[in-house]
Backbone as a printed PyTorch tensor [residue, N CA C, xyz], in Angstrom:
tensor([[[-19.5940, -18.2920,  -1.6990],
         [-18.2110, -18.4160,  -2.1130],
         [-18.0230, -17.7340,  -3.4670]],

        [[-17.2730, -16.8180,  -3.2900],
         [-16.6750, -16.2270,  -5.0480],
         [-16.0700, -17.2880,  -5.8270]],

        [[-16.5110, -17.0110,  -6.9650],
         [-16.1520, -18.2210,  -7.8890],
         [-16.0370, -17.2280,  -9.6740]],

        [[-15.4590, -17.7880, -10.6250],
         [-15.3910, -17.0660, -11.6660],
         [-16.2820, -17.1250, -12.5000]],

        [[-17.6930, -17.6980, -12.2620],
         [-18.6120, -17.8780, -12.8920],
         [-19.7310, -16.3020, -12.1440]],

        [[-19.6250, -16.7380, -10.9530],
         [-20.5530, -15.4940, -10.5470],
         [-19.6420, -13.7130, -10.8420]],

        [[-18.7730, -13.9260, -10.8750],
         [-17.6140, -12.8810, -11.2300],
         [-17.9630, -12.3700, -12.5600]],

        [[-18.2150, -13.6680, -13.7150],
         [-18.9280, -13.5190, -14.8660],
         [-20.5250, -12.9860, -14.8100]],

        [[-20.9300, -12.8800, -13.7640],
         [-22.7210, -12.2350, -13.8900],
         [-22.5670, -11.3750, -13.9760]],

        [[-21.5910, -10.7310, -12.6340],
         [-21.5660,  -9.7380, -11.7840],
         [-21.5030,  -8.7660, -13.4760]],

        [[-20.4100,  -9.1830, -14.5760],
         [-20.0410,  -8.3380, -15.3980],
         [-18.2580,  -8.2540, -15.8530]],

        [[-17.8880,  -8.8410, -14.7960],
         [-16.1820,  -8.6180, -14.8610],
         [-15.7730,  -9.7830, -15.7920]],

        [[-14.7800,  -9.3080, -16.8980],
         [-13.7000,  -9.5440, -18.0140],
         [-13.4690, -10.7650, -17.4370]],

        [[-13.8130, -12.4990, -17.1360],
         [-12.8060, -12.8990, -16.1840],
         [-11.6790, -12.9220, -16.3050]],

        [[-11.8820, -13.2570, -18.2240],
         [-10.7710, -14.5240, -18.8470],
         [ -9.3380, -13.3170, -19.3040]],

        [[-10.2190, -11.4650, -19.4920],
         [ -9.0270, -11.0290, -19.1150],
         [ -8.0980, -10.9890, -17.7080]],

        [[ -9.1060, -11.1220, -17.0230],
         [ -8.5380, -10.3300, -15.2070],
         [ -7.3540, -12.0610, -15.1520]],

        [[ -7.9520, -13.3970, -15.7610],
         [ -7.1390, -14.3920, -15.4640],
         [ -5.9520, -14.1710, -16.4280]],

        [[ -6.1720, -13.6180, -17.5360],
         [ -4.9180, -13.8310, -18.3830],
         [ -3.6330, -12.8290, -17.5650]],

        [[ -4.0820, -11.2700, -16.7140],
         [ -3.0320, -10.6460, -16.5290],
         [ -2.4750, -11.7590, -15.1230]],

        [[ -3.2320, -12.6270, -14.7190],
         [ -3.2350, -13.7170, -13.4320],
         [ -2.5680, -14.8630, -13.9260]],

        [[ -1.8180, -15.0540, -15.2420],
         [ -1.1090, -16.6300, -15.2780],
         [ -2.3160, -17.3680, -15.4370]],

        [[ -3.2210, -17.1420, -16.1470],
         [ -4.3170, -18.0550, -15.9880],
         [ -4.4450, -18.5650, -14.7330]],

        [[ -4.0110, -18.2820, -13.5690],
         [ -4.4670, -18.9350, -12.1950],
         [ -5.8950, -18.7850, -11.3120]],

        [[ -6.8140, -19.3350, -11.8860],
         [ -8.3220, -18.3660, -11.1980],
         [ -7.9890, -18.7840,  -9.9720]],

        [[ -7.4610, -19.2810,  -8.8160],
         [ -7.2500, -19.1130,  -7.4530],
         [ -6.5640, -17.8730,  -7.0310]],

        [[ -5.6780, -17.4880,  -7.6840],
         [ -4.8320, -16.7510,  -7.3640],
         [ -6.0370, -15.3420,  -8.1520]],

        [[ -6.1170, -15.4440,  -8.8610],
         [ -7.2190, -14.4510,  -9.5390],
         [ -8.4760, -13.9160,  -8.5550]],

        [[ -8.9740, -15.1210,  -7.5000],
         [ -9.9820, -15.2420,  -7.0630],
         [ -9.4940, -14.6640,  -5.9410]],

        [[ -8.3330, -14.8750,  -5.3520],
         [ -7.3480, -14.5590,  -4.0400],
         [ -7.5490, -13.1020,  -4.3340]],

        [[ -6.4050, -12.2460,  -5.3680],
         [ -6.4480, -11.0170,  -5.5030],
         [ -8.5280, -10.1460,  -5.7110]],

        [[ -9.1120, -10.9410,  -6.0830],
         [-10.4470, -10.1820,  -6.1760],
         [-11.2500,  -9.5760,  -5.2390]],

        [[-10.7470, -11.1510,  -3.9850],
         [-11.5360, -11.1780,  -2.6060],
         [-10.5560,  -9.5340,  -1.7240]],

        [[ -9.1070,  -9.3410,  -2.0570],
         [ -8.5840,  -8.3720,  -1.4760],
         [ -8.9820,  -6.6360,  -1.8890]],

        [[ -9.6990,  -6.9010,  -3.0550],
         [-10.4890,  -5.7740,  -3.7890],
         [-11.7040,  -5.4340,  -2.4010]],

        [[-12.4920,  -6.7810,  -2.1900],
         [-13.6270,  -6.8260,  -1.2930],
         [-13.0410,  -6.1310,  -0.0830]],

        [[-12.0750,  -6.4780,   0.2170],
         [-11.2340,  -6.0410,   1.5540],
         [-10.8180,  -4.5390,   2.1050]],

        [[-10.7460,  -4.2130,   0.6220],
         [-10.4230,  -2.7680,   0.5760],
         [-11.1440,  -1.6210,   0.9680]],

        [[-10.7240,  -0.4850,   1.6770],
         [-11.1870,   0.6120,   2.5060],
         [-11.3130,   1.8110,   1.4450]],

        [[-10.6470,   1.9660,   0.3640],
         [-10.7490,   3.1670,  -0.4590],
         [-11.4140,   3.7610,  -1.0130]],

        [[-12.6070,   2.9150,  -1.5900],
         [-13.9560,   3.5920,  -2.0550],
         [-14.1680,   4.6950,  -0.7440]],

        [[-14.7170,   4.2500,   0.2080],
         [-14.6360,   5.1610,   1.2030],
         [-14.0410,   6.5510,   1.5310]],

        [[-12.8910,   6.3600,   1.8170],
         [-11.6660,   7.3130,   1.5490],
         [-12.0810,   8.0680,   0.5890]],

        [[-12.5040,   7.7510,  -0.7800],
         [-12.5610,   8.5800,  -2.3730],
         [-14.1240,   9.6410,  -1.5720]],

        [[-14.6230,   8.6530,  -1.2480],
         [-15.9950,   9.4700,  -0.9600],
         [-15.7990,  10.7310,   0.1130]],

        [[-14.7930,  10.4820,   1.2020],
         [-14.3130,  11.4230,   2.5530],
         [-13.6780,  12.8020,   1.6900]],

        [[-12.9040,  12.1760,   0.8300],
         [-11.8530,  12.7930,   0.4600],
         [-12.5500,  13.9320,  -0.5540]],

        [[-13.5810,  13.2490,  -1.6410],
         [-14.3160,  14.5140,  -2.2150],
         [-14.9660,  15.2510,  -1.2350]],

        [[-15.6800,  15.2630,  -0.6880],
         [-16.6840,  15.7980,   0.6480],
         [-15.6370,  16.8160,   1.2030]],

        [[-14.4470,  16.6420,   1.1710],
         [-13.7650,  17.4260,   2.0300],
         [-12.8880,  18.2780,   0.7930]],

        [[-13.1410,  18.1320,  -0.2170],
         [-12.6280,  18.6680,  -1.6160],
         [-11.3980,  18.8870,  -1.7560]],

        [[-10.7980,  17.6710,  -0.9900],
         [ -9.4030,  17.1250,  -1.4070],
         [ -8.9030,  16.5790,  -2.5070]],

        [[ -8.5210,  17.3880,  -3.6650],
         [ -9.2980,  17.2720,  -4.9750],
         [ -7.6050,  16.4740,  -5.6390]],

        [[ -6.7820,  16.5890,  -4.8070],
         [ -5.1470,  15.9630,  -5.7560],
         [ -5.5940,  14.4340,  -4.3330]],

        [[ -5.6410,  14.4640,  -3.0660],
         [ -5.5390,  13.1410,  -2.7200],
         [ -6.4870,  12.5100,  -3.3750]],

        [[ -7.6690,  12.7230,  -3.6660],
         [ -9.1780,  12.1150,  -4.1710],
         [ -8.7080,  11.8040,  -5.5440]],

        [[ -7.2380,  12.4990,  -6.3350],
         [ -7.3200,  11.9850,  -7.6940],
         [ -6.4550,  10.6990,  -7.8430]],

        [[ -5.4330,  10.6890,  -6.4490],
         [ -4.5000,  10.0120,  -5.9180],
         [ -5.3810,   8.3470,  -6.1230]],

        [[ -6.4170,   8.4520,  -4.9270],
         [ -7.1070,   7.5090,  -4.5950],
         [ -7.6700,   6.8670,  -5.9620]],

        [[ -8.5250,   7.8970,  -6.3450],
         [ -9.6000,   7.7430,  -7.7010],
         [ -8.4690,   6.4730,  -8.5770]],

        [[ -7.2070,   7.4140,  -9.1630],
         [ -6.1400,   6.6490, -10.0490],
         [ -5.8210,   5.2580,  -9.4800]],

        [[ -5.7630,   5.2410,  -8.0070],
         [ -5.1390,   3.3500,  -7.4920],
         [ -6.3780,   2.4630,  -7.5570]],

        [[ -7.6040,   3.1780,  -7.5250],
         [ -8.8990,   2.1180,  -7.3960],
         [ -9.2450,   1.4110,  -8.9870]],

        [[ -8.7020,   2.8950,  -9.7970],
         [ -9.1480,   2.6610, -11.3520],
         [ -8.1270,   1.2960, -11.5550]],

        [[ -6.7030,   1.3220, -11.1960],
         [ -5.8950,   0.6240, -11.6380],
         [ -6.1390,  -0.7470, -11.0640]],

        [[ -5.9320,  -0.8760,  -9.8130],
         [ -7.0910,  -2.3110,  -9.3240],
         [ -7.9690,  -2.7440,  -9.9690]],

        [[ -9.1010,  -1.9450, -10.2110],
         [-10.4060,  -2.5430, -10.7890],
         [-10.1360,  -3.1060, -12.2550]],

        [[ -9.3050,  -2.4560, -12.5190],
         [ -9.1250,  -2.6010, -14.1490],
         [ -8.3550,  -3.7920, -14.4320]],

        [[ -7.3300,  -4.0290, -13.6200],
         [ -6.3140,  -4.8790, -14.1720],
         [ -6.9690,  -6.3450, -13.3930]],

        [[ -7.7930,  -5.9610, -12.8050],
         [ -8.8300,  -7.1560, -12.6260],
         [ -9.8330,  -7.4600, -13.1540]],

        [[ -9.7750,  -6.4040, -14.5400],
         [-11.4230,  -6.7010, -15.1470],
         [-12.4100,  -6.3970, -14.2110]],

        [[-12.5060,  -5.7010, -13.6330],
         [-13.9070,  -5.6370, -12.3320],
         [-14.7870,  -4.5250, -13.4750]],

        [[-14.8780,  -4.7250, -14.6980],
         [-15.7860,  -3.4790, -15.4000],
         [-16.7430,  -2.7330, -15.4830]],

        [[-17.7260,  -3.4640, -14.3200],
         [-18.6180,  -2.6250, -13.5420],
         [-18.1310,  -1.6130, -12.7340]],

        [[-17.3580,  -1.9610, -11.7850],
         [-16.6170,  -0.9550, -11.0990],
         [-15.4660,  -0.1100, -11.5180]],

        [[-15.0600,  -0.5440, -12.6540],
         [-14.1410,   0.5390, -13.2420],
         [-14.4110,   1.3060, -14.1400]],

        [[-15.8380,   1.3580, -14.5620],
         [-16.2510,   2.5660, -15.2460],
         [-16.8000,   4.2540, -14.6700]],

        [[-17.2640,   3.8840, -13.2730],
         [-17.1010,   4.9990, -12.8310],
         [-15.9240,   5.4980, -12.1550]],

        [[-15.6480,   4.9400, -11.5480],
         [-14.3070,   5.1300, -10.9070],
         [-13.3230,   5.8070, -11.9850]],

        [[-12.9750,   5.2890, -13.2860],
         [-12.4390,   5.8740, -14.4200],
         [-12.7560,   7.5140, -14.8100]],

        [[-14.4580,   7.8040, -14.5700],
         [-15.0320,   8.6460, -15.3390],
         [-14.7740,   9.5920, -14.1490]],

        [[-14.4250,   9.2440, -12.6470],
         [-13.9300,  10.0980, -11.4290],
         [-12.2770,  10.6690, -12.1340]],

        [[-12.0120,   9.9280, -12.0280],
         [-10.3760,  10.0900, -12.2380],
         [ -9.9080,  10.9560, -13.3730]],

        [[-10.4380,  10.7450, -14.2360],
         [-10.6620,  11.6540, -15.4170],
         [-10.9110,  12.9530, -15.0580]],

        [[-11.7470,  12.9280, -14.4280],
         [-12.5450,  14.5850, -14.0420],
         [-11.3830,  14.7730, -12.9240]],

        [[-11.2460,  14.1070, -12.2490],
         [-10.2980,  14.8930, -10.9410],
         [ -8.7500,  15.1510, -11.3510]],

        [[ -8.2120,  14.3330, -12.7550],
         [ -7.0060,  14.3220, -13.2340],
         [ -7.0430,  16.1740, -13.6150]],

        [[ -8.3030,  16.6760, -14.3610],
         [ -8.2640,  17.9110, -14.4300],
         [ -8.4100,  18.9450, -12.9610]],

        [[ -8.6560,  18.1420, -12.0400],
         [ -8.7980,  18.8250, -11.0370],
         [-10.3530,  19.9500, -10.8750]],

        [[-11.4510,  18.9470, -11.2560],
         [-12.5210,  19.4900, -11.3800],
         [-13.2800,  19.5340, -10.4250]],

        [[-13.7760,  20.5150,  -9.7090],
         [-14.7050,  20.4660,  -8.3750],
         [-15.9580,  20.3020,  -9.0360]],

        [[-16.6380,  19.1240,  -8.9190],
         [-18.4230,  18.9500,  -9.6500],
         [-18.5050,  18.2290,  -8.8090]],

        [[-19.8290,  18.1670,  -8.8340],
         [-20.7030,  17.0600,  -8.4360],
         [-20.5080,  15.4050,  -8.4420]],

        [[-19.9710,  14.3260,  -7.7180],
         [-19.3580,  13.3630,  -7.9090],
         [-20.2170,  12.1110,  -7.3970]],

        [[-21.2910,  12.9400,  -6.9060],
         [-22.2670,  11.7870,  -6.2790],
         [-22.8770,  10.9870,  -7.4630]],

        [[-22.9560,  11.2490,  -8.5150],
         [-23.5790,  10.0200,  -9.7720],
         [-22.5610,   8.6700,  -9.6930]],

        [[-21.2570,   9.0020,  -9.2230],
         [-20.1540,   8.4280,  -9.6070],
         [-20.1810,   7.4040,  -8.7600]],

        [[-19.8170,   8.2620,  -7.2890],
         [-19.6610,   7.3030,  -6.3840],
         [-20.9310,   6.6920,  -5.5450]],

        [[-22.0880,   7.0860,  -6.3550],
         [-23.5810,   5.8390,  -6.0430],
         [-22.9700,   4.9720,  -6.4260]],

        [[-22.9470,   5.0430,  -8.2700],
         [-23.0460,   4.0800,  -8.8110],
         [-21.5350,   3.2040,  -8.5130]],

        [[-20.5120,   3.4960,  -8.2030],
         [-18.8870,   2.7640,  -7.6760],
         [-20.1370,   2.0350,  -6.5580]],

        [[-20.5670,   2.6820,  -5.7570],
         [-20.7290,   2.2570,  -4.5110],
         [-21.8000,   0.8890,  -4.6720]],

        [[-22.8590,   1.1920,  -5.5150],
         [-23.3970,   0.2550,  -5.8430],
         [-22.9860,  -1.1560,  -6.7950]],

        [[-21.9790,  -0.7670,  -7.4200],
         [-21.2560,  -1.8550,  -8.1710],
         [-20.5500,  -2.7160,  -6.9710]],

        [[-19.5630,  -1.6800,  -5.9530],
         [-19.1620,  -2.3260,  -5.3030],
         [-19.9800,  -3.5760,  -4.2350]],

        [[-20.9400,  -2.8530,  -3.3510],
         [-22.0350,  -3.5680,  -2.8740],
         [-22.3640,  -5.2800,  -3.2150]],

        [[-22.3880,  -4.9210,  -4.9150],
         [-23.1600,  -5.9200,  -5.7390],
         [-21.7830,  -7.0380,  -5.7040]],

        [[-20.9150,  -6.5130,  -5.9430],
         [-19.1790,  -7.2280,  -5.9240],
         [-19.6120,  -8.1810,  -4.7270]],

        [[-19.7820,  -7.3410,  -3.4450],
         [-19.4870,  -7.8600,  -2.0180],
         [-20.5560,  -9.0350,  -1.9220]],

        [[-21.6340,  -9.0500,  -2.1900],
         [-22.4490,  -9.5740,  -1.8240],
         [-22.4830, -11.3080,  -2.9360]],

        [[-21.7330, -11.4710,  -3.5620],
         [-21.0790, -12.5400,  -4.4580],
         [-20.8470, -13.5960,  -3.6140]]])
């Protein structure tokens, strides 16, 4: 069961992700589990591979903004350091990025 203590191992801000939440950690805990739910990491990964470099910045920008305004700060540091690079519209190498997203995420899921 996700709880805001293991949320706290994992690395994530709680007491910010609860303050933009009304202090409500249910409702905090509600929106976190819909993070888990989410298909877009994926997508970000299709979408570079196929060097769809404005949808991939599209994606990159809604995952950063999720992760963030949830405090998820493991996962929003790469994801950030994507978005950044793709805001310039940079074709590189993105696999450091989305291991490590992918592995943050993983670590999220498995909570």
């Amino acid at each position: 069961m996700l709880t805001a203590d293991k949320l706290r191992e994992f690395g994530a801000d709680v007491d910010a992700g609860l303050t933009r939440c009304m202090n409500n950690e249910a409702f905090y805990i509600t929106l976190v589990g819909k993070v888990i739910a989410d298909k877009r990491l994926d997508l970000l990964r299709q979408q570079l591979a196929d060097h769809q470099l404005d949808a991939a910045f599209e994606t990159a920008h809604a995952l950063k903004g999720m992760y963030s305004n949830l405090s998820l700060d493991p996962l929003t540091k790469p994801v950030s350091e994507m978005t950044e690079l793709l805001r310039g519209r940079k074709d590189v190498d993105y696999s450091a990025y989305l291991n490590e997203a992918k592995a943050q995420f993983e670590a999220l899921c498995a909570l």
